[in-house]
PDB file of C-alpha atoms in Angstrom:
ATOM      1  CA  GLY N   1      73.305-190.970  48.740  1.00  0.00           C
ATOM      2  CA  GLU N   2      73.832-188.308  46.140  1.00  0.00           C
ATOM      3  CA  ASN N   3      75.424-189.272  42.817  1.00  0.00           C
ATOM      4  CA  VAL N   4      76.804-186.683  40.387  1.00  0.00           C
ATOM      5  CA  GLU N   5      77.737-187.512  36.820  1.00  0.00           C
ATOM      6  CA  GLN N   6      79.866-185.150  34.742  1.00  0.00           C
ATOM      7  CA  HIS N   7      80.567-185.040  31.006  1.00  0.00           C
ATOM      8  CA  PRO N   8      82.780-184.861  29.085  1.00  0.00           C
ATOM      9  CA  SER N   9      85.831-186.156  30.935  1.00  0.00           C
ATOM     10  CA  THR N  10      88.139-184.289  28.554  1.00  0.00           C
ATOM     11  CA  LEU N  11      87.436-181.265  26.392  1.00  0.00           C
ATOM     12  CA  SER N  12      89.759-179.601  23.939  1.00  0.00           C
ATOM     13  CA  VAL N  13      88.812-176.256  22.377  1.00  0.00           C
ATOM     14  CA  GLN N  14      90.516-173.587  20.358  1.00  0.00           C
ATOM     15  CA  GLU N  15      91.264-170.278  22.044  1.00  0.00           C
ATOM     16  CA  GLY N  16      88.257-167.996  21.726  1.00  0.00           C
ATOM     17  CA  ASP N  17      85.756-170.830  21.378  1.00  0.00           C
ATOM     18  CA  SER N  18      83.146-171.730  23.991  1.00  0.00           C
ATOM     19  CA  ALA N  19      83.277-174.717  26.340  1.00  0.00           C
ATOM     20  CA  VAL N  20      80.315-176.459  27.914  1.00  0.00           C
ATOM     21  CA  ILE N  21      80.433-178.992  30.734  1.00  0.00           C
ATOM     22  CA  LYS N  22      77.320-180.820  31.863  1.00  0.00           C
ATOM     23  CA  CYS N  23      76.379-182.496  35.137  1.00  0.00           C
ATOM     24  CA  THR N  24      73.427-184.442  36.447  1.00  0.00           C
ATOM     25  CA  TYR N  25      72.551-185.215  40.044  1.00  0.00           C
ATOM     26  CA  SER N  26      70.264-187.734  41.667  1.00  0.00           C
ATOM     27  CA  ASP N  27      69.081-186.355  45.018  1.00  0.00           C
ATOM     28  CA  SER N  28      66.273-183.790  44.817  1.00  0.00           C
ATOM     29  CA  ALA N  29      67.305-182.542  48.274  1.00  0.00           C
ATOM     30  CA  SER N  30      70.453-180.971  46.789  1.00  0.00           C
ATOM     31  CA  ASN N  31      70.006-177.218  46.903  1.00  0.00           C
ATOM     32  CA  TYR N  32      73.350-175.665  45.988  1.00  0.00           C
ATOM     33  CA  PHE N  33      75.589-176.330  42.977  1.00  0.00           C
ATOM     34  CA  PRO N  34      79.135-174.938  42.914  1.00  0.00           C
ATOM     35  CA  TRP N  35      81.752-175.268  40.216  1.00  0.00           C
ATOM     36  CA  TYR N  36      85.432-175.542  41.030  1.00  0.00           C
ATOM     37  CA  LYS N  37      88.540-175.072  38.911  1.00  0.00           C
ATOM     38  CA  GLN N  38      91.576-177.075  39.948  1.00  0.00           C
ATOM     39  CA  GLU N  39      95.009-176.457  38.516  1.00  0.00           C
ATOM     40  CA  LEU N  40      97.724-179.080  38.790  1.00  0.00           C
ATOM     41  CA  GLY N  41      99.022-179.421  42.344  1.00  0.00           C
ATOM     42  CA  LYS N  42      96.586-176.867  43.777  1.00  0.00           C
ATOM     43  CA  GLY N  43      93.378-176.924  45.749  1.00  0.00           C
ATOM     44  CA  PRO N  44      89.994-176.450  44.057  1.00  0.00           C
ATOM     45  CA  GLN N  45      89.023-172.833  43.476  1.00  0.00           C
ATOM     46  CA  LEU N  46      85.371-171.836  43.577  1.00  0.00           C
ATOM     47  CA  ILE N  47      84.573-170.060  40.320  1.00  0.00           C
ATOM     48  CA  ILE N  48      80.794-169.803  40.305  1.00  0.00           C
ATOM     49  CA  ASP N  49      77.795-171.324  42.026  1.00  0.00           C
ATOM     50  CA  ILE N  50      74.024-171.450  41.716  1.00  0.00           C
ATOM     51  CA  ARG N  51      71.271-172.046  44.207  1.00  0.00           C
ATOM     52  CA  SER N  52      68.196-174.155  43.660  1.00  0.00           C
ATOM     53  CA  ASN N  53      65.852-171.176  43.420  1.00  0.00           C
ATOM     54  CA  VAL N  54      67.775-169.699  40.482  1.00  0.00           C
ATOM     55  CA  GLY N  55      67.801-170.938  36.883  1.00  0.00           C
ATOM     56  CA  GLU N  56      70.821-169.083  35.517  1.00  0.00           C
ATOM     57  CA  LYS N  57      73.744-167.030  36.746  1.00  0.00           C
ATOM     58  CA  LYS N  58      76.485-165.223  34.855  1.00  0.00           C
ATOM     59  CA  ASP N  59      79.828-163.774  35.873  1.00  0.00           C
ATOM     60  CA  GLN N  60      81.794-162.229  32.995  1.00  0.00           C
ATOM     61  CA  ARG N  61      82.801-165.123  30.702  1.00  0.00           C
ATOM     62  CA  ILE N  62      81.328-167.823  32.913  1.00  0.00           C
ATOM     63  CA  ALA N  63      77.686-168.832  33.216  1.00  0.00           C
ATOM     64  CA  VAL N  64      75.829-171.644  34.919  1.00  0.00           C
ATOM     65  CA  THR N  65      72.357-172.981  34.252  1.00  0.00           C
ATOM     66  CA  LEU N  66      70.209-175.217  36.441  1.00  0.00           C
ATOM     67  CA  ASN N  67      67.195-177.313  35.509  1.00  0.00           C
ATOM     68  CA  LYS N  68      65.829-178.671  38.797  1.00  0.00           C
ATOM     69  CA  THR N  69      63.101-180.685  37.148  1.00  0.00           C
ATOM     70  CA  ALA N  70      65.567-182.612  35.026  1.00  0.00           C
ATOM     71  CA  LYS N  71      68.304-182.496  37.689  1.00  0.00           C
ATOM     72  CA  HIS N  72      70.776-181.037  35.187  1.00  0.00           C
ATOM     73  CA  PHE N  73      73.220-178.179  35.552  1.00  0.00           C
ATOM     74  CA  SER N  74      75.846-176.860  33.175  1.00  0.00           C
ATOM     75  CA  LEU N  75      78.902-174.610  33.051  1.00  0.00           C
ATOM     76  CA  HIS N  76      79.466-172.377  30.026  1.00  0.00           C
ATOM     77  CA  ILE N  77      82.773-170.625  29.409  1.00  0.00           C
ATOM     78  CA  THR N  78      82.872-168.179  26.512  1.00  0.00           C
ATOM     79  CA  GLU N  79      85.910-166.686  24.759  1.00  0.00           C
ATOM     80  CA  THR N  80      88.192-169.308  26.261  1.00  0.00           C
ATOM     81  CA  GLN N  81      91.796-168.429  27.023  1.00  0.00           C
ATOM     82  CA  PRO N  82      94.841-170.640  27.624  1.00  0.00           C
ATOM     83  CA  GLU N  83      94.687-169.831  31.353  1.00  0.00           C
ATOM     84  CA  ASP N  84      91.261-171.505  31.456  1.00  0.00           C
ATOM     85  CA  SER N  85      93.042-174.847  30.979  1.00  0.00           C
ATOM     86  CA  ALA N  86      92.491-176.890  34.164  1.00  0.00           C
ATOM     87  CA  VAL N  87      90.274-179.603  35.636  1.00  0.00           C
ATOM     88  CA  TYR N  88      86.738-178.429  36.361  1.00  0.00           C
ATOM     89  CA  PHE N  89      84.531-180.134  38.953  1.00  0.00           C
ATOM     90  CA  CYS N  90      80.831-179.710  39.420  1.00  0.00           C
ATOM     91  CA  ALA N  91      79.283-180.517  42.791  1.00  0.00           C
ATOM     92  CA  ALA N  92      75.882-180.907  44.376  1.00  0.00           C
ATOM     93  CA  SER N  93      75.366-179.860  47.976  1.00  0.00           C
ATOM     94  CA  ILE N  94      73.042-181.061  50.694  1.00  0.00           C
ATOM     95  CA  SER N  95      72.899-179.266  54.019  1.00  0.00           C
ATOM     96  CA  PHE N  96      73.897-181.218  57.131  1.00  0.00           C
ATOM     97  CA  THR N  97      71.331-181.156  59.914  1.00  0.00           C
ATOM     98  CA  GLY N  98      73.801-179.833  62.438  1.00  0.00           C
ATOM     99  CA  GLY N  99      75.528-177.285  60.230  1.00  0.00           C
ATOM    100  CA  GLY N 100      77.648-177.178  57.118  1.00  0.00           C
ATOM    101  CA  ASN N 101      76.950-178.964  53.864  1.00  0.00           C
ATOM    102  CA  LYS N 102      78.130-182.071  52.053  1.00  0.00           C
ATOM    103  CA  LEU N 103      79.566-181.607  48.590  1.00  0.00           C
ATOM    104  CA  THR N 104      79.361-184.561  46.236  1.00  0.00           C
ATOM    105  CA  PHE N 105      81.654-183.947  43.282  1.00  0.00           C
ATOM    106  CA  GLY N 106      81.425-185.022  39.697  1.00  0.00           C
ATOM    107  CA  THR N 107      84.334-186.909  38.178  1.00  0.00           C
ATOM    108  CA  GLY N 108      85.921-183.824  36.653  1.00  0.00           C
ATOM    109  CA  THR N 109      86.534-182.443  33.161  1.00  0.00           C
ATOM    110  CA  GLN N 110      90.045-181.794  31.895  1.00  0.00           C
ATOM    111  CA  LEU N 111      89.715-178.652  29.768  1.00  0.00           C
ATOM    112  CA  LYS N 112      92.514-177.824  27.376  1.00  0.00           C
ATOM    113  CA  VAL N 113      92.456-174.534  25.503  1.00  0.00           C
ATOM    114  CA  GLU N 114      94.744-174.663  22.494  1.00  0.00           C
ATOM    115  CA  LEU N 115      96.329-171.679  20.788  1.00  0.00           C
TER     116      LEU N 115
ATOM    117  CA  ASP V   1      93.902-161.763  52.759  1.00  0.00           C
ATOM    118  CA  ALA V   2      91.594-164.210  54.513  1.00  0.00           C
ATOM    119  CA  MET V   3      92.545-167.704  53.566  1.00  0.00           C
ATOM    120  CA  VAL V   4      92.878-171.415  54.268  1.00  0.00           C
ATOM    121  CA  ILE V   5      96.430-172.574  54.944  1.00  0.00           C
ATOM    122  CA  GLN V   6      97.713-176.129  54.932  1.00  0.00           C
ATOM    123  CA  ASN V   7     101.026-177.370  56.213  1.00  0.00           C
ATOM    124  CA  PRO V   8     103.120-179.001  55.082  1.00  0.00           C
ATOM    125  CA  ARG V   9     102.449-178.852  51.338  1.00  0.00           C
ATOM    126  CA  TYR V  10     104.294-182.121  50.829  1.00  0.00           C
ATOM    127  CA  GLN V  11     104.649-184.903  53.387  1.00  0.00           C
ATOM    128  CA  VAL V  12     106.481-188.189  53.075  1.00  0.00           C
ATOM    129  CA  THR V  13     105.881-190.867  55.675  1.00  0.00           C
ATOM    130  CA  GLN V  14     106.735-194.508  56.041  1.00  0.00           C
ATOM    131  CA  PHE V  15     104.244-197.330  55.912  1.00  0.00           C
ATOM    132  CA  GLY V  16     102.630-197.610  59.351  1.00  0.00           C
ATOM    133  CA  LYS V  17     104.222-194.450  60.778  1.00  0.00           C
ATOM    134  CA  PRO V  18     101.649-191.989  62.201  1.00  0.00           C
ATOM    135  CA  VAL V  19     101.413-188.647  60.446  1.00  0.00           C
ATOM    136  CA  THR V  20      99.568-185.400  61.163  1.00  0.00           C
ATOM    137  CA  LEU V  21      98.489-182.810  58.636  1.00  0.00           C
ATOM    138  CA  SER V  22      97.420-179.349  59.703  1.00  0.00           C
ATOM    139  CA  CYS V  23      94.993-176.734  58.477  1.00  0.00           C
ATOM    140  CA  SER V  24      94.404-173.194  59.676  1.00  0.00           C
ATOM    141  CA  GLN V  25      91.999-170.506  58.522  1.00  0.00           C
ATOM    142  CA  THR V  26      91.645-166.773  58.914  1.00  0.00           C
ATOM    143  CA  LEU V  27      88.076-166.683  57.559  1.00  0.00           C
ATOM    144  CA  ASN V  28      86.523-167.244  61.022  1.00  0.00           C
ATOM    145  CA  HIS V  29      84.333-169.956  59.529  1.00  0.00           C
ATOM    146  CA  ASN V  30      82.636-172.308  61.953  1.00  0.00           C
ATOM    147  CA  VAL V  31      82.710-175.409  59.741  1.00  0.00           C
ATOM    148  CA  MET V  32      85.907-177.167  58.674  1.00  0.00           C
ATOM    149  CA  TYR V  33      86.176-180.172  56.377  1.00  0.00           C
ATOM    150  CA  TRP V  34      88.790-182.736  55.388  1.00  0.00           C
ATOM    151  CA  TYR V  35      88.718-184.271  51.921  1.00  0.00           C
ATOM    152  CA  GLN V  36      90.871-186.974  50.350  1.00  0.00           C
ATOM    153  CA  GLN V  37      91.659-186.669  46.648  1.00  0.00           C
ATOM    154  CA  LYS V  38      93.449-189.515  44.921  1.00  0.00           C
ATOM    155  CA  SER V  39      95.156-189.045  41.592  1.00  0.00           C
ATOM    156  CA  SER V  40      92.750-188.115  38.758  1.00  0.00           C
ATOM    157  CA  GLN V  41      89.746-188.450  41.063  1.00  0.00           C
ATOM    158  CA  ALA V  42      87.283-186.081  42.671  1.00  0.00           C
ATOM    159  CA  PRO V  43      87.655-184.961  46.284  1.00  0.00           C
ATOM    160  CA  LYS V  44      85.901-187.231  48.768  1.00  0.00           C
ATOM    161  CA  LEU V  45      84.695-185.984  52.142  1.00  0.00           C
ATOM    162  CA  LEU V  46      86.252-187.756  55.133  1.00  0.00           C
ATOM    163  CA  PHE V  47      84.682-185.753  57.992  1.00  0.00           C
ATOM    164  CA  HIS V  48      83.770-182.277  59.125  1.00  0.00           C
ATOM    165  CA  TYR V  49      83.540-180.175  62.255  1.00  0.00           C
ATOM    166  CA  TYR V  50      80.655-177.859  62.982  1.00  0.00           C
ATOM    167  CA  ASP V  51      82.194-175.755  65.733  1.00  0.00           C
ATOM    168  CA  LYS V  52      83.454-178.489  68.081  1.00  0.00           C
ATOM    169  CA  ASP V  53      81.021-181.144  66.900  1.00  0.00           C
ATOM    170  CA  PHE V  54      82.807-183.879  64.955  1.00  0.00           C
ATOM    171  CA  ASN V  55      80.954-185.630  62.134  1.00  0.00           C
ATOM    172  CA  ASN V  56      82.424-188.694  60.453  1.00  0.00           C
ATOM    173  CA  GLU V  57      81.379-189.950  57.028  1.00  0.00           C
ATOM    174  CA  ALA V  58      80.127-193.528  57.251  1.00  0.00           C
ATOM    175  CA  ASP V  59      82.786-194.914  54.919  1.00  0.00           C
ATOM    176  CA  THR V  60      85.789-193.102  56.408  1.00  0.00           C
ATOM    177  CA  PRO V  61      88.263-195.696  57.734  1.00  0.00           C
ATOM    178  CA  ASP V  62      89.001-195.744  61.476  1.00  0.00           C
ATOM    179  CA  ASN V  63      92.637-195.107  60.573  1.00  0.00           C
ATOM    180  CA  PHE V  64      91.703-191.458  60.008  1.00  0.00           C
ATOM    181  CA  GLN V  65      91.077-189.173  62.975  1.00  0.00           C
ATOM    182  CA  SER V  66      90.720-185.445  63.401  1.00  0.00           C
ATOM    183  CA  ARG V  67      91.119-182.779  66.057  1.00  0.00           C
ATOM    184  CA  ARG V  68      89.925-179.209  66.204  1.00  0.00           C
ATOM    185  CA  PRO V  69      91.431-177.445  69.233  1.00  0.00           C
ATOM    186  CA  ASN V  70      89.966-174.050  68.338  1.00  0.00           C
ATOM    187  CA  THR V  71      88.059-172.231  65.588  1.00  0.00           C
ATOM    188  CA  SER V  72      91.144-171.559  63.495  1.00  0.00           C
ATOM    189  CA  PHE V  73      92.918-174.910  63.481  1.00  0.00           C
ATOM    190  CA  CYS V  74      92.058-178.454  62.441  1.00  0.00           C
ATOM    191  CA  PHE V  75      94.301-181.510  62.237  1.00  0.00           C
ATOM    192  CA  LEU V  76      94.097-184.756  60.295  1.00  0.00           C
ATOM    193  CA  ASP V  77      95.794-187.731  61.949  1.00  0.00           C
ATOM    194  CA  ILE V  78      96.493-190.913  60.031  1.00  0.00           C
ATOM    195  CA  ARG V  79      97.343-193.516  62.643  1.00  0.00           C
ATOM    196  CA  SER V  80      98.912-196.207  60.453  1.00  0.00           C
ATOM    197  CA  PRO V  81      99.298-195.001  56.859  1.00  0.00           C
ATOM    198  CA  GLY V  82      99.092-197.621  54.160  1.00  0.00           C
ATOM    199  CA  LEU V  83     100.187-197.329  50.540  1.00  0.00           C
ATOM    200  CA  GLY V  84      96.546-196.739  49.597  1.00  0.00           C
ATOM    201  CA  ASP V  85      96.447-193.592  51.723  1.00  0.00           C
ATOM    202  CA  ALA V  86      98.794-191.755  49.395  1.00  0.00           C
ATOM    203  CA  ALA V  87      96.741-188.842  48.134  1.00  0.00           C
ATOM    204  CA  MET V  88      96.190-185.098  48.239  1.00  0.00           C
ATOM    205  CA  TYR V  89      94.464-184.077  51.468  1.00  0.00           C
ATOM    206  CA  LEU V  90      92.349-180.968  51.201  1.00  0.00           C
ATOM    207  CA  CYS V  91      91.013-178.806  53.993  1.00  0.00           C
ATOM    208  CA  ALA V  92      87.982-176.616  53.375  1.00  0.00           C
ATOM    209  CA  THR V  93      85.911-174.183  55.412  1.00  0.00           C
ATOM    210  CA  SER V  94      82.435-172.728  55.263  1.00  0.00           C
ATOM    211  CA  TYR V  95      80.151-170.574  57.384  1.00  0.00           C
ATOM    212  CA  THR V  96      76.815-172.001  58.390  1.00  0.00           C
ATOM    213  CA  GLY V  97      73.953-169.824  57.297  1.00  0.00           C
ATOM    214  CA  VAL V  98      72.311-168.890  54.056  1.00  0.00           C
ATOM    215  CA  LEU V  99      75.579-169.150  52.178  1.00  0.00           C
ATOM    216  CA  HIS V 100      77.120-172.561  51.531  1.00  0.00           C
ATOM    217  CA  GLU V 101      80.388-171.731  49.812  1.00  0.00           C
ATOM    218  CA  GLN V 102      83.277-173.981  50.756  1.00  0.00           C
ATOM    219  CA  TYR V 103      86.764-172.550  50.380  1.00  0.00           C
ATOM    220  CA  PHE V 104      89.643-174.948  49.931  1.00  0.00           C
ATOM    221  CA  GLY V 105      93.243-174.765  50.985  1.00  0.00           C
ATOM    222  CA  PRO V 106      96.114-175.666  48.638  1.00  0.00           C
ATOM    223  CA  GLY V 107      96.275-179.242  49.918  1.00  0.00           C
ATOM    224  CA  THR V 108      98.960-181.507  51.349  1.00  0.00           C
ATOM    225  CA  ARG V 109     100.386-184.164  49.046  1.00  0.00           C
ATOM    226  CA  LEU V 110     101.042-187.283  51.134  1.00  0.00           C
ATOM    227  CA  THR V 111     103.458-189.934  49.928  1.00  0.00           C
ATOM    228  CA  VAL V 112     103.740-193.269  51.746  1.00  0.00           C
ATOM    229  CA  THR V 113     106.950-195.234  51.244  1.00  0.00           C
TER     230      THR V 113
END
């Protein structure tokens, strides 16, 4: 089955700096790569995603890149703010035959933005 | 606002006492998922429904069952909770098609005493 590795497990940055989180996946059949932000005691919130036919996508301060050949994808957050502090999960998705898709999550990155 | 709702947010049950967690959605999505998330770990898929078709993950224990009486509602039944079943249980939905986004509810924190 799919295996997703995520690094680093913890990341501390100063407010205004950039943060980068990297993931690798193993199954070339994965075709969709979402990123989720999870605050303490809450469900994961989809913040950005990228499909396998796209190399880069940007939404305001957040960007994702995908290298299908190397099976790498990354999340970039610029101009970090204290409210960006949370756990971030990457995921790789494979479509189910009957409908829907299976998300395999990375192990998570605890991002702390310090004042 | 369209959303995924989970009730209750916190549930305490005794060892071996059956418990049911509920999920409802106003997104009209045809796929619903149940995930288990233990402390400081990633969510792990237990099973999903595509319309009324139930699909179990191979490593989901038999102790976990699910029901989906209609498009909007889905239930997670834990027949005999053990201490190791204490976790956050997350419901998610998606719509089959070109888009694959899964939207999660706020979760139910289950404690087993």
